[in-house]
mmCIF file of C-alpha atoms in Angstrom:
data_model
loop_
_atom_site.group_PDB
_atom_site.id
_atom_site.type_symbol
_atom_site.label_atom_id
_atom_site.label_comp_id
_atom_site.label_asym_id
_atom_site.label_seq_id
_atom_site.Cartn_x
_atom_site.Cartn_y
_atom_site.Cartn_z
ATOM 1 C CA GLU A 1 -87.921 28.967 -59.315
ATOM 2 C CA MET A 2 -87.080 24.810 -58.813
ATOM 3 C CA SER A 3 -90.091 22.566 -58.548
ATOM 4 C CA MET A 4 -89.317 19.806 -55.495
ATOM 5 C CA ILE A 5 -89.092 17.575 -57.941
ATOM 6 C CA MET A 6 -85.947 19.232 -59.137
ATOM 7 C CA ILE A 7 -84.357 19.070 -55.808
ATOM 8 C CA ARG A 8 -85.075 15.807 -54.749
ATOM 9 C CA PRO A 9 -82.152 14.007 -56.651
ATOM 10 C CA GLN A 10 -79.885 17.020 -55.425
ATOM 11 C CA VAL A 11 -80.318 16.446 -51.581
ATOM 12 C CA PHE A 12 -80.320 12.298 -52.594
ATOM 13 C CA LEU A 13 -77.056 12.708 -54.658
ATOM 14 C CA SER A 14 -76.052 14.825 -52.031
ATOM 15 C CA MET A 15 -76.601 12.449 -49.177
ATOM 16 C CA ASN A 16 -75.410 9.661 -50.700
ATOM 17 C CA PHE A 17 -71.972 11.610 -50.888
ATOM 18 C CA ALA A 18 -71.636 12.264 -47.342
ATOM 19 C CA GLN A 19 -72.698 8.737 -46.191
ATOM 20 C CA GLU A 20 -69.916 7.945 -48.624
ATOM 21 C CA ASN A 21 -66.950 10.689 -46.898
ATOM 22 C CA LEU A 22 -68.838 8.770 -42.870
ATOM 23 C CA GLU A 23 -67.906 5.496 -43.946
ATOM 24 C CA LYS A 24 -64.291 6.428 -45.542
ATOM 25 C CA LEU A 25 -63.362 8.397 -42.831
ATOM 26 C CA HIS A 26 -64.895 5.188 -40.843
ATOM 27 C CA TRP A 27 -62.768 2.885 -42.131
ATOM 28 C CA ASN A 28 -59.199 5.507 -42.417
ATOM 29 C CA GLY A 29 -60.342 6.005 -39.015
ATOM 30 C CA ARG A 30 -60.651 1.759 -38.227
ATOM 31 C CA LYS A 31 -57.387 1.639 -39.693
ATOM 32 C CA ARG A 32 -55.585 4.095 -37.396
ATOM 33 C CA VAL A 33 -56.269 2.071 -34.840
ATOM 34 C CA ARG A 34 -55.443 -0.952 -35.694
ATOM 35 C CA LYS A 35 -51.954 0.678 -37.532
ATOM 36 C CA LYS A 36 -51.322 2.035 -33.804
ATOM 37 C CA ARG A 37 -52.734 -1.048 -31.686
ATOM 38 C CA ARG A 38 -49.983 -3.499 -34.094
ATOM 39 C CA SER A 39 -47.844 -0.168 -33.749
ATOM 40 C CA MET A 40 -48.062 -0.521 -28.908
ATOM 41 C CA ALA A 41 -47.753 -4.769 -30.011
ATOM 42 C CA VAL A 42 -44.550 -4.029 -31.530
ATOM 43 C CA LEU A 43 -42.788 -1.580 -29.350
ATOM 44 C CA LYS A 44 -44.254 -4.005 -26.060
ATOM 45 C CA GLU A 45 -42.645 -7.091 -27.300
ATOM 46 C CA GLU A 46 -39.095 -4.684 -27.897
ATOM 47 C CA LYS A 47 -39.624 -3.364 -24.747
ATOM 48 C CA LEU A 48 -39.382 -6.660 -23.346
ATOM 49 C CA GLN A 49 -37.107 -7.803 -25.417
ATOM 50 C CA ALA A 50 -35.087 -4.968 -23.662
ATOM 51 C CA GLU A 51 -35.707 -5.929 -20.190
ATOM 52 C CA ARG A 52 -35.024 -9.804 -20.578
ATOM 53 C CA GLU A 53 -32.490 -8.829 -22.264
ATOM 54 C CA ARG A 54 -31.153 -6.798 -19.398
ATOM 55 C CA LEU A 55 -32.418 -9.490 -16.560
ATOM 56 C CA GLU A 56 -29.590 -11.929 -19.020
ATOM 57 C CA LYS A 57 -26.633 -9.438 -18.039
ATOM 58 C CA MET A 58 -28.121 -9.775 -14.676
ATOM 59 C CA ARG A 59 -26.521 -12.956 -13.943
ATOM 60 C CA GLU A 60 -23.769 -13.022 -15.673
ATOM 61 C CA PHE A 61 -22.641 -13.946 -11.918
ATOM 62 C CA GLU A 62 -25.176 -16.868 -11.558
ATOM 63 C CA HIS A 63 -24.071 -18.163 -14.129
ATOM 64 C CA GLN A 64 -20.284 -17.540 -13.740
ATOM 65 C CA TYR A 65 -20.530 -19.648 -10.713
ATOM 66 C CA ALA A 66 -23.738 -21.615 -11.771
ATOM 67 C CA ARG A 67 -21.023 -24.760 -10.644
ATOM 68 C CA TYR A 68 -22.929 -24.100 -7.245
ATOM 69 C CA HIS A 69 -26.540 -25.904 -7.346
ATOM 70 C CA TYR A 70 -28.095 -23.157 -4.540
ATOM 71 C CA ILE A 71 -27.068 -19.189 -5.479
ATOM 72 C CA CYS A 72 -27.955 -16.878 -2.341
ATOM 73 C CA GLY A 73 -27.866 -13.161 -3.117
ATOM 74 C CA ILE A 74 -27.276 -10.793 -0.017
ATOM 75 C CA ASP A 75 -27.884 -7.212 0.797
ATOM 76 C CA GLU A 76 -28.943 -4.553 3.115
ATOM 77 C CA VAL A 77 -30.193 -1.176 4.037
ATOM 78 C CA GLY A 78 -29.949 0.872 6.645
ATOM 79 C CA ARG A 79 -26.204 1.501 7.620
ATOM 80 C CA GLY A 80 -26.491 5.180 6.873
ATOM 81 C CA PRO A 81 -29.804 6.939 8.602
ATOM 82 C CA LEU A 82 -29.641 8.762 11.827
ATOM 83 C CA ALA A 83 -32.379 6.734 13.257
ATOM 84 C CA GLY A 84 -33.751 2.579 13.208
ATOM 85 C CA PRO A 85 -32.455 -0.763 12.549
ATOM 86 C CA VAL A 86 -29.964 -1.741 10.058
ATOM 87 C CA VAL A 87 -31.642 -4.600 7.723
ATOM 88 C CA ALA A 88 -30.415 -7.797 5.550
ATOM 89 C CA ALA A 89 -32.068 -9.554 3.200
ATOM 90 C CA ALA A 90 -30.826 -13.160 1.709
ATOM 91 C CA VAL A 91 -32.335 -14.925 -1.482
ATOM 92 C CA ILE A 92 -32.143 -18.177 -2.983
ATOM 93 C CA LEU A 93 -33.808 -18.518 -6.997
ATOM 94 C CA PRO A 94 -34.959 -20.677 -9.275
ATOM 95 C CA ARG A 95 -32.209 -20.740 -11.831
ATOM 96 C CA ASP A 96 -34.817 -19.973 -14.971
ATOM 97 C CA GLU A 97 -37.426 -18.433 -12.923
ATOM 98 C CA GLU A 98 -38.018 -14.444 -14.943
ATOM 99 C CA ILE A 99 -38.906 -12.225 -12.271
ATOM 100 C CA LEU A 100 -39.443 -8.444 -15.102
ATOM 101 C CA PHE A 101 -38.008 -5.096 -13.986
ATOM 102 C CA LEU A 102 -36.067 -7.166 -10.966
ATOM 103 C CA ASN A 103 -33.116 -3.922 -10.148
ATOM 104 C CA ASP A 104 -30.651 -2.875 -7.598
ATOM 105 C CA SER A 105 -34.240 -1.465 -5.529
ATOM 106 C CA LYS A 106 -32.822 2.217 -5.376
ATOM 107 C CA LYS A 107 -33.666 2.183 -8.756
ATOM 108 C CA LEU A 108 -36.647 1.129 -8.605
ATOM 109 C CA SER A 109 -39.928 3.557 -7.673
ATOM 110 C CA GLU A 110 -41.970 2.642 -4.106
ATOM 111 C CA LYS A 111 -45.248 1.089 -5.937
ATOM 112 C CA LYS A 112 -42.354 -1.361 -8.130
ATOM 113 C CA ARG A 113 -40.591 -2.129 -5.819
ATOM 114 C CA ASN A 114 -43.668 -3.503 -3.330
ATOM 115 C CA ALA A 115 -44.931 -5.496 -6.444
ATOM 116 C CA LEU A 116 -41.796 -7.079 -6.800
ATOM 117 C CA PHE A 117 -40.952 -7.503 -3.154
ATOM 118 C CA VAL A 118 -44.109 -10.226 -3.051
ATOM 119 C CA GLU A 119 -43.387 -11.704 -6.299
ATOM 120 C CA ILE A 120 -39.441 -12.437 -4.737
ATOM 121 C CA LYS A 121 -40.963 -13.762 -1.956
ATOM 122 C CA GLN A 122 -43.382 -15.688 -3.928
ATOM 123 C CA LYS A 123 -41.147 -17.193 -6.665
ATOM 124 C CA ALA A 124 -38.369 -17.528 -4.529
ATOM 125 C CA ILE A 125 -36.679 -21.310 -3.178
ATOM 126 C CA ALA A 126 -35.967 -19.581 0.297
ATOM 127 C CA TYR A 127 -35.350 -16.291 1.739
ATOM 128 C CA GLY A 128 -34.787 -14.342 5.089
ATOM 129 C CA ILE A 129 -34.337 -11.382 6.790
ATOM 130 C CA GLY A 130 -32.444 -10.031 9.113
ATOM 131 C CA ILE A 131 -33.206 -6.881 11.438
ATOM 132 C CA VAL A 132 -30.956 -5.717 14.129
ATOM 133 C CA ASP A 133 -31.952 -2.477 16.021
ATOM 134 C CA HIS A 134 -30.356 1.012 16.768
ATOM 135 C CA LYS A 135 -29.212 -0.994 19.904
ATOM 136 C CA VAL A 136 -27.127 -2.878 18.849
ATOM 137 C CA ILE A 137 -25.280 -0.434 16.007
ATOM 138 C CA ASP A 138 -24.785 1.324 18.598
ATOM 139 C CA LYS A 139 -22.842 -1.048 20.839
ATOM 140 C CA ILE A 140 -20.466 -3.298 18.375
ATOM 141 C CA ASN A 141 -20.975 -0.702 15.374
ATOM 142 C CA ILE A 142 -23.129 -0.234 12.341
ATOM 143 C CA LEU A 143 -20.052 -2.231 9.685
ATOM 144 C CA GLN A 144 -20.971 -5.803 12.634
ATOM 145 C CA ALA A 145 -24.097 -4.784 13.079
ATOM 146 C CA THR A 146 -24.522 -5.218 9.840
ATOM 147 C CA TYR A 147 -23.120 -8.348 9.296
ATOM 148 C CA GLN A 148 -24.849 -10.158 12.474
ATOM 149 C CA ALA A 149 -28.517 -9.238 10.460
ATOM 150 C CA MET A 150 -26.628 -10.650 7.011
ATOM 151 C CA ARG A 151 -25.841 -13.640 9.205
ATOM 152 C CA GLU A 152 -29.499 -13.709 11.054
ATOM 153 C CA ALA A 153 -30.853 -13.683 7.198
ATOM 154 C CA ILE A 154 -28.994 -16.275 5.963
ATOM 155 C CA HIS A 155 -29.784 -18.595 9.388
ATOM 156 C CA GLN A 156 -33.330 -17.461 8.013
ATOM 157 C CA LEU A 157 -33.130 -19.690 4.897
ATOM 158 C CA GLN A 158 -35.085 -22.982 4.876
ATOM 159 C CA VAL A 159 -32.042 -24.147 2.322
ATOM 160 C CA LYS A 160 -28.904 -24.359 3.174
ATOM 161 C CA PRO A 161 -27.284 -22.018 -0.148
ATOM 162 C CA ASP A 162 -23.797 -23.053 -1.536
ATOM 163 C CA LEU A 163 -23.031 -19.873 -2.498
ATOM 164 C CA LEU A 164 -22.788 -16.446 -1.412
ATOM 165 C CA LEU A 165 -23.376 -13.609 -3.921
ATOM 166 C CA ASN A 166 -22.934 -10.388 -1.596
ATOM 167 C CA ASP A 167 -22.830 -7.016 -2.493
ATOM 168 C CA ALA A 168 -19.443 -6.122 -1.700
ATOM 169 C CA VAL A 169 -18.480 -7.260 1.453
ATOM 170 C CA THR A 170 -17.619 -11.063 3.021
ATOM 171 C CA ILE A 171 -19.397 -11.384 5.909
ATOM 172 C CA PRO A 172 -17.373 -13.047 8.839
ATOM 173 C CA GLU A 173 -18.487 -16.076 10.772
ATOM 174 C CA VAL A 174 -19.635 -17.159 7.778
ATOM 175 C CA ASP A 175 -18.752 -21.151 6.559
ATOM 176 C CA ILE A 176 -20.399 -20.665 2.789
ATOM 177 C CA PRO A 177 -18.348 -19.759 0.343
ATOM 178 C CA GLN A 178 -18.354 -15.995 -1.029
ATOM 179 C CA VAL A 179 -18.621 -13.971 -3.343
ATOM 180 C CA PRO A 180 -18.232 -10.240 -2.176
ATOM 181 C CA ILE A 181 -19.645 -7.746 -5.958
ATOM 182 C CA VAL A 182 -19.311 -4.160 -6.022
ATOM 183 C CA LYS A 183 -22.583 -2.726 -6.507
ATOM 184 C CA GLY A 184 -23.480 -5.732 -6.456
ATOM 185 C CA ASP A 185 -26.923 -5.120 -6.377
ATOM 186 C CA ALA A 186 -26.795 -3.308 -9.867
ATOM 187 C CA LYS A 187 -25.397 -6.937 -11.128
ATOM 188 C CA SER A 188 -27.265 -9.813 -9.967
ATOM 189 C CA VAL A 189 -30.650 -10.671 -9.704
ATOM 190 C CA SER A 190 -30.311 -12.513 -6.621
ATOM 191 C CA ILE A 191 -28.760 -9.832 -4.779
ATOM 192 C CA ALA A 192 -31.026 -7.323 -6.279
ATOM 193 C CA ALA A 193 -33.648 -9.781 -5.411
ATOM 194 C CA ALA A 194 -32.005 -8.878 -1.864
ATOM 195 C CA SER A 195 -31.669 -5.249 -1.577
ATOM 196 C CA ILE A 196 -35.636 -5.261 -2.510
ATOM 197 C CA LEU A 197 -36.769 -7.220 0.575
ATOM 198 C CA ALA A 198 -34.362 -5.830 2.340
ATOM 199 C CA LYS A 199 -35.957 -1.862 1.434
ATOM 200 C CA VAL A 200 -39.104 -2.827 1.591
ATOM 201 C CA THR A 201 -39.055 -4.434 4.846
ATOM 202 C CA ARG A 202 -36.969 -2.028 6.400
ATOM 203 C CA ASP A 203 -39.568 1.261 4.515
ATOM 204 C CA GLU A 204 -41.986 -0.651 6.769
ATOM 205 C CA LEU A 205 -40.758 -0.447 9.639
ATOM 206 C CA MET A 206 -39.747 3.179 9.557
ATOM 207 C CA ARG A 207 -44.125 4.015 8.568
ATOM 208 C CA LYS A 208 -44.979 2.418 11.827
ATOM 209 C CA TYR A 209 -42.052 4.287 13.549
ATOM 210 C CA ASP A 210 -43.275 7.326 12.235
ATOM 211 C CA THR A 211 -47.126 6.353 14.073
ATOM 212 C CA LEU A 212 -45.197 6.270 17.209
ATOM 213 C CA TYR A 213 -43.051 9.494 16.768
ATOM 214 C CA PRO A 214 -44.646 11.493 14.430
ATOM 215 C CA ASP A 215 -42.607 15.162 15.188
ATOM 216 C CA TYR A 216 -39.484 13.622 13.125
ATOM 217 C CA GLY A 217 -40.598 12.768 9.870
ATOM 218 C CA PHE A 218 -40.252 9.011 10.007
ATOM 219 C CA ALA A 219 -42.192 7.441 6.834
ATOM 220 C CA LYS A 220 -41.043 10.480 4.170
ATOM 221 C CA HIS A 221 -37.092 10.265 5.166
ATOM 222 C CA LYS A 222 -36.440 6.677 6.630
ATOM 223 C CA GLY A 223 -34.228 7.278 8.980
ATOM 224 C CA TYR A 224 -31.826 9.374 6.796
ATOM 225 C CA GLY A 225 -29.818 12.944 7.772
ATOM 226 C CA THR A 226 -31.930 14.847 5.440
ATOM 227 C CA PRO A 227 -31.912 18.903 6.536
ATOM 228 C CA GLN A 228 -35.532 18.668 8.022
ATOM 229 C CA HIS A 229 -34.496 14.948 10.371
ATOM 230 C CA VAL A 230 -31.392 17.252 11.036
ATOM 231 C CA LYS A 231 -33.745 20.386 11.853
ATOM 232 C CA VAL A 232 -35.879 18.513 13.848
ATOM 233 C CA LEU A 233 -33.747 17.111 15.684
ATOM 234 C CA LYS A 234 -31.656 20.093 16.837
ATOM 235 C CA GLU A 235 -34.885 21.396 18.467
ATOM 236 C CA LYS A 236 -36.216 18.662 20.113
ATOM 237 C CA GLY A 237 -33.515 15.803 20.469
ATOM 238 C CA ALA A 238 -33.653 12.465 20.146
ATOM 239 C CA CYS A 239 -36.176 9.050 19.943
ATOM 240 C CA GLU A 240 -35.779 6.092 20.665
ATOM 241 C CA ILE A 241 -34.819 4.666 18.239
ATOM 242 C CA HIS A 242 -32.163 7.373 17.016
ATOM 243 C CA ARG A 243 -28.320 5.937 17.125
ATOM 244 C CA LYS A 244 -26.817 7.638 19.679
ATOM 245 C CA THR A 245 -23.419 6.888 17.792
ATOM 246 C CA PHE A 246 -24.669 8.797 14.906
ATOM 247 C CA ILE A 247 -26.783 11.536 16.144
ATOM 248 C CA GLY A 248 -23.252 13.058 19.107
ATOM 249 C CA LYS A 249 -22.102 16.166 17.277
ATOM 250 C CA ILE A 250 -26.371 17.239 16.211
ATOM 251 C CA VAL A 251 -27.192 16.482 19.818
ATOM 252 C CA LYS A 252 -24.011 18.249 21.366
ATOM 253 C CA ASP A 253 -24.690 21.682 19.161
ATOM 254 C CA LYS A 254 -28.896 21.462 20.150
ATOM 255 C CA GLU A 255 -27.596 21.361 24.558
ATOM 256 C CA LYS A 256 -24.438 24.051 23.777
ATOM 257 C CA GLU A 257 -27.560 26.523 22.675
#
């Protein structure tokens, strides 16, 4: 049998070997963590650079019309829904102000839109929001109501714009030079900012209407003609904020039943 004196050196050697391995594992682990952090930092920087390049492309019209001092983006939300108002926004952004992730409101998550809504209002030189309700829409038609909402938004601006960049339309009865841009909310930072203010404002209004008329699901579909919305309309008929000129066929179908 081996004596304790003979065993101890082997035990110490094994313990030392194990300790060395643990230290190597710890060191290698720390190297991997540092490498991963460096990779993440590089990736983050690459993403940031790509975002800045995307935003620069969205300043094409702002650069093209740089001779105008105050350039205002105009956009609307809510032309298509069966219920609720049409909302327009006008936004004048500082020339050199960076607002990351600014984009067409339809391409952004609700969380991102809400965050940008706050940032845009904080950084804008001026902004205005025009709201035209369902009654006026029924009275003068949706196109004229949209123009009215846009004029109201412009009127609210504390600074008069030198140029309007509009999403696809030319607004009548406005004495400011205008440039209509098809799909402008995806091509101009100014119009994109306006689209976000209009979208967030209208969505919040529809959530409030949902508390008044809970059967219709306004908080979810915001008044658009989803299958669920049409189904409830056929079952219950219209509520106060429905656009009568938009739902005539649906309501008539219900009356025939």
